[in-house]
Amino acid sequence: MDAQTTSPQPHHVVHYVNRVGWLRALVLGANDGIVSTASLMTGVAASGAGSQSILLSGVAALVAGAMSMAAGEYVSVSAQSDTERADLAKEKKAIATQPDVEWAELRDIYVERGLTPELAEQVAEQLMAADALGAHARDELGISDLATARPVQAALASAASFAVGAAPPVLAAAIAPAGNAIVAIVGTCLLCLVLLGHVGARLGGAKPLRSIVRTLLWGGLAMAVTAGAGRLFGAAI
């Protein structure tokens, strides 16, 4: 065999940290959809309401929750985007008016990260020449293509993940026999939380058991507290 066939092939390592942004939004939206919708429906059911009222509360929770998630995510990420643009504008002006000062800032950053002063000077000089604003955005401000705020994308992703999470409890209430709404909703919610915890852990490279226990604990607590409130105030009325 020649050297080319025996040499190791280059490969790309998949790092889980690259998934943090969208994975967090996905898990947060789905978990919120499952827990908040199932908890509200459980509370309504525990108050003694009829099947139609329980189902209506679930549909209302799904729609309102998805819109709330979309609006909240859009507003918060837009604020982040505005801040990023303002910082980039300041940095662009500083590079144009004080290039030596900005070069020194970049050099000092690389020295703090472990490069020798001589090498840091060379790296800073070459990066300033190639893409000064990109270098400062990445290494001074911490802004990169992976972390850039995208309000519309974040809003749509949050709304969709919430709706996907909220749908199973609503469907369970719709097909459950009369008088068994709470059992169907709680059972479906717990099953979905197990699946969500497992999938989230696998995508993030973590141990599934810890994630599953965590989601089950908080989801079960939320439903129990809401059901208690529904029973208390339903009886009072």
Tab-separated table of C-alpha atoms in Angstrom:
chain	number	residue	atom	x	y	z
A	1	MET	CA	0.000	0.000	0.000
A	2	ASP	CA	1.185	3.528	-0.664
A	3	ALA	CA	1.379	6.249	1.934
A	4	GLN	CA	-1.825	7.890	0.798
A	5	THR	CA	-3.993	4.850	1.536
A	6	THR	CA	-2.525	4.206	4.984
A	7	SER	CA	-2.453	7.755	6.324
A	8	PRO	CA	-5.293	8.644	8.724
A	9	GLN	CA	-8.152	10.505	7.138
A	10	PRO	CA	-8.979	13.973	8.471
A	11	HIS	CA	-12.191	14.193	10.400
A	12	HIS	CA	-14.318	16.898	11.955
A	13	VAL	CA	-15.258	16.616	15.603
A	14	VAL	CA	-18.827	17.634	16.410
A	15	HIS	CA	-18.862	19.837	19.487
A	16	TYR	CA	-22.047	19.966	21.519
A	17	VAL	CA	-21.461	23.612	22.497
A	18	ASN	CA	-22.330	24.607	18.932
A	19	ARG	CA	-25.865	23.442	19.644
A	20	VAL	CA	-26.352	25.459	22.825
A	21	GLY	CA	-28.282	28.333	21.235
A	22	TRP	CA	-30.979	26.452	19.361
A	23	LEU	CA	-31.054	23.540	21.808
A	24	ARG	CA	-31.810	25.861	24.713
A	25	ALA	CA	-34.637	27.541	22.789
A	26	LEU	CA	-36.041	24.178	21.690
A	27	VAL	CA	-36.017	22.595	25.149
A	28	LEU	CA	-37.269	25.747	26.877
A	29	GLY	CA	-40.160	26.227	24.465
A	30	ALA	CA	-41.249	22.589	24.430
A	31	ASN	CA	-40.930	22.204	28.190
A	32	ASP	CA	-42.890	25.396	28.787
A	33	GLY	CA	-45.570	24.238	26.355
A	34	ILE	CA	-45.938	20.860	28.026
A	35	VAL	CA	-45.841	22.005	31.639
A	36	SER	CA	-47.818	25.256	31.458
A	37	THR	CA	-50.584	23.838	29.268
A	38	ALA	CA	-50.916	20.569	31.184
A	39	SER	CA	-50.799	22.406	34.520
A	40	LEU	CA	-53.523	24.854	33.496
A	41	MET	CA	-55.737	22.055	32.178
A	42	THR	CA	-55.141	19.993	35.323
A	43	GLY	CA	-56.084	22.942	37.502
A	44	VAL	CA	-59.272	23.528	35.516
A	45	ALA	CA	-60.122	19.818	35.668
A	46	ALA	CA	-59.471	19.691	39.418
A	47	SER	CA	-61.906	22.570	39.926
A	48	GLY	CA	-64.717	20.338	38.674
A	49	ALA	CA	-65.098	21.903	35.237
A	50	GLY	CA	-66.582	19.914	32.375
A	51	SER	CA	-64.709	18.327	29.489
A	52	GLN	CA	-65.495	21.188	27.116
A	53	SER	CA	-64.099	23.791	29.528
A	54	ILE	CA	-60.953	21.717	30.069
A	55	LEU	CA	-60.367	21.366	26.352
A	56	LEU	CA	-61.074	25.059	25.750
A	57	SER	CA	-58.552	26.026	28.423
A	58	GLY	CA	-55.939	23.861	26.731
A	59	VAL	CA	-56.522	25.350	23.308
A	60	ALA	CA	-56.425	28.864	24.760
A	61	ALA	CA	-53.194	28.039	26.605
A	62	LEU	CA	-51.608	26.691	23.433
A	63	VAL	CA	-52.456	29.736	21.324
A	64	ALA	CA	-51.744	32.324	24.004
A	65	GLY	CA	-48.546	30.628	25.095
A	66	ALA	CA	-47.158	30.322	21.582
A	67	MET	CA	-47.891	33.977	20.847
A	68	SER	CA	-46.452	35.053	24.182
A	69	MET	CA	-43.275	33.070	23.592
A	70	ALA	CA	-42.926	34.527	20.101
A	71	ALA	CA	-43.500	38.098	21.269
A	72	GLY	CA	-41.225	37.799	24.285
A	73	GLU	CA	-38.429	36.162	22.331
A	74	TYR	CA	-38.695	38.702	19.516
A	75	VAL	CA	-38.554	41.673	21.894
A	76	SER	CA	-35.674	40.313	23.976
A	77	VAL	CA	-33.580	39.169	21.010
A	78	SER	CA	-34.283	42.462	19.202
A	79	ALA	CA	-32.905	44.320	22.205
A	80	GLN	CA	-29.818	42.110	22.067
A	81	SER	CA	-29.502	42.768	18.337
A	82	ASP	CA	-29.759	46.532	18.878
A	83	THR	CA	-26.998	46.370	21.473
A	84	GLU	CA	-24.779	44.346	19.142
A	85	ARG	CA	-25.268	46.828	16.301
A	86	ALA	CA	-24.489	49.760	18.586
A	87	ASP	CA	-21.292	48.116	19.834
A	88	LEU	CA	-20.208	47.236	16.292
A	89	ALA	CA	-20.810	50.803	15.159
A	90	LYS	CA	-18.654	52.124	18.015
A	91	GLU	CA	-15.957	49.594	17.222
A	92	LYS	CA	-16.017	50.455	13.527
A	93	LYS	CA	-15.581	54.143	14.316
A	94	ALA	CA	-12.751	53.435	16.736
A	95	ILE	CA	-10.925	51.303	14.150
A	96	ALA	CA	-11.220	54.089	11.602
A	97	THR	CA	-10.064	56.892	13.936
A	98	GLN	CA	-7.669	55.066	16.296
A	99	PRO	CA	-6.294	51.995	14.511
A	100	ASP	CA	-3.173	51.840	16.682
A	101	VAL	CA	-5.201	51.806	19.884
A	102	GLU	CA	-7.479	49.087	18.537
A	103	TRP	CA	-4.473	47.055	17.397
A	104	ALA	CA	-3.012	47.303	20.911
A	105	GLU	CA	-6.319	46.147	22.413
A	106	LEU	CA	-6.344	43.113	20.160
A	107	ARG	CA	-2.703	42.360	20.955
A	108	ASP	CA	-3.346	42.531	24.708
A	109	ILE	CA	-6.293	40.170	24.373
A	110	TYR	CA	-4.104	37.540	22.732
A	111	VAL	CA	-1.357	38.027	25.322
A	112	GLU	CA	-3.913	37.419	28.094
A	113	ARG	CA	-4.927	34.218	26.314
A	114	GLY	CA	-1.396	32.880	26.424
A	115	LEU	CA	0.440	34.072	23.308
A	116	THR	CA	3.862	35.633	23.608
A	117	PRO	CA	3.889	39.416	23.053
A	118	GLU	CA	5.766	38.994	19.770
A	119	LEU	CA	3.348	36.431	18.390
A	120	ALA	CA	0.360	38.387	19.677
A	121	GLU	CA	1.589	41.450	17.798
A	122	GLN	CA	1.876	39.464	14.571
A	123	VAL	CA	-1.564	37.889	14.958
A	124	ALA	CA	-3.180	41.228	15.766
A	125	GLU	CA	-1.502	42.885	12.815
A	126	GLN	CA	-2.590	40.204	10.356
A	127	LEU	CA	-6.157	40.080	11.639
A	128	MET	CA	-6.426	43.869	11.577
A	129	ALA	CA	-5.306	43.803	7.961
A	130	ALA	CA	-7.660	40.971	6.951
A	131	ASP	CA	-10.860	41.863	8.867
A	132	ALA	CA	-10.388	44.329	11.677
A	133	LEU	CA	-14.061	44.677	12.604
A	134	GLY	CA	-14.618	40.913	12.524
A	135	ALA	CA	-11.613	40.312	14.751
A	136	HIS	CA	-12.745	42.859	17.336
A	137	ALA	CA	-16.341	41.670	17.193
A	138	ARG	CA	-15.261	38.090	17.840
A	139	ASP	CA	-12.407	38.518	20.309
A	140	GLU	CA	-13.281	41.751	22.115
A	141	LEU	CA	-17.082	41.805	22.048
A	142	GLY	CA	-17.771	38.072	21.842
A	143	ILE	CA	-20.017	38.428	18.786
A	144	SER	CA	-19.789	35.696	16.165
A	145	ASP	CA	-21.953	34.327	13.366
A	146	LEU	CA	-23.117	31.500	15.638
A	147	ALA	CA	-24.141	33.870	18.431
A	148	THR	CA	-25.582	36.710	16.352
A	149	ALA	CA	-29.071	37.674	17.477
A	150	ARG	CA	-31.821	36.817	14.969
A	151	PRO	CA	-35.166	38.041	16.360
A	152	VAL	CA	-37.532	36.602	13.745
A	153	GLN	CA	-35.858	33.209	13.762
A	154	ALA	CA	-35.893	33.102	17.561
A	155	ALA	CA	-39.574	34.112	17.711
A	156	LEU	CA	-40.684	31.486	15.211
A	157	ALA	CA	-38.605	28.758	16.843
A	158	SER	CA	-39.959	29.545	20.308
A	159	ALA	CA	-43.578	29.675	19.144
A	160	ALA	CA	-43.244	26.419	17.212
A	161	SER	CA	-41.527	24.547	20.039
A	162	PHE	CA	-44.143	25.756	22.546
A	163	ALA	CA	-46.995	24.657	20.279
A	164	VAL	CA	-45.417	21.239	19.737
A	165	GLY	CA	-45.046	20.804	23.490
A	166	ALA	CA	-48.575	22.014	24.268
A	167	ALA	CA	-50.302	19.885	21.638
A	168	PRO	CA	-50.108	16.435	23.356
A	169	PRO	CA	-51.976	17.449	26.568
A	170	VAL	CA	-54.656	19.131	24.465
A	171	LEU	CA	-55.052	16.046	22.281
A	172	ALA	CA	-55.157	13.830	25.358
A	173	ALA	CA	-58.013	15.869	26.802
A	174	ALA	CA	-59.834	15.770	23.474
A	175	ILE	CA	-59.851	11.966	23.223
A	176	ALA	CA	-60.003	11.062	26.932
A	177	PRO	CA	-63.223	9.426	28.181
A	178	ALA	CA	-65.466	11.587	30.328
A	179	GLY	CA	-64.201	11.828	33.887
A	180	ASN	CA	-60.656	10.716	33.047
A	181	ALA	CA	-59.282	14.026	31.802
A	182	ILE	CA	-56.830	14.532	34.665
A	183	VAL	CA	-55.357	11.042	34.317
A	184	ALA	CA	-54.974	11.446	30.550
A	185	ILE	CA	-53.440	14.917	30.800
A	186	VAL	CA	-50.999	14.062	33.587
A	187	GLY	CA	-49.980	10.765	32.011
A	188	THR	CA	-49.389	12.370	28.634
A	189	CYS	CA	-47.466	15.237	30.179
A	190	LEU	CA	-45.158	12.951	32.155
A	191	LEU	CA	-44.503	10.792	29.097
A	192	CYS	CA	-43.676	13.869	27.013
A	193	LEU	CA	-41.356	15.165	29.723
A	194	VAL	CA	-39.494	11.859	29.752
A	195	LEU	CA	-39.072	12.012	25.978
A	196	LEU	CA	-38.027	15.675	26.100
A	197	GLY	CA	-35.484	15.046	28.826
A	198	HIS	CA	-34.015	12.106	26.941
A	199	VAL	CA	-33.850	13.868	23.568
A	200	GLY	CA	-32.440	17.063	25.076
A	201	ALA	CA	-29.750	15.144	26.915
A	202	ARG	CA	-28.784	13.129	23.853
A	203	LEU	CA	-28.523	16.225	21.668
A	204	GLY	CA	-26.460	17.976	24.324
A	205	GLY	CA	-24.168	15.045	25.072
A	206	ALA	CA	-25.366	14.742	28.678
A	207	LYS	CA	-26.620	11.782	30.723
A	208	PRO	CA	-30.334	11.204	29.995
A	209	LEU	CA	-31.289	10.063	33.498
A	210	ARG	CA	-30.367	13.330	35.171
A	211	SER	CA	-32.226	15.348	32.531
A	212	ILE	CA	-35.302	13.129	32.750
A	213	VAL	CA	-35.463	13.325	36.537
A	214	ARG	CA	-35.068	17.094	36.412
A	215	THR	CA	-37.883	17.631	33.906
A	216	LEU	CA	-40.184	15.171	35.668
A	217	LEU	CA	-39.587	16.757	39.073
A	218	TRP	CA	-40.420	20.313	38.041
A	219	GLY	CA	-43.211	19.315	35.681
A	220	GLY	CA	-44.872	17.144	38.298
A	221	LEU	CA	-44.517	19.856	40.924
A	222	ALA	CA	-46.103	22.457	38.634
A	223	MET	CA	-49.092	20.222	37.887
A	224	ALA	CA	-49.545	19.280	41.546
A	225	VAL	CA	-49.528	22.880	42.743
A	226	THR	CA	-51.900	24.019	39.983
A	227	ALA	CA	-54.240	21.102	40.598
A	228	GLY	CA	-54.284	21.971	44.300
A	229	ALA	CA	-55.131	25.578	43.499
A	230	GLY	CA	-57.881	24.465	41.121
A	231	ARG	CA	-59.382	22.135	43.705
A	232	LEU	CA	-59.205	24.789	46.432
A	233	PHE	CA	-60.708	27.661	44.506
A	234	GLY	CA	-63.122	25.446	42.612
A	235	ALA	CA	-64.522	24.178	45.888
A	236	ALA	CA	-64.688	27.727	47.247
A	237	ILE	CA	-66.731	28.860	44.274
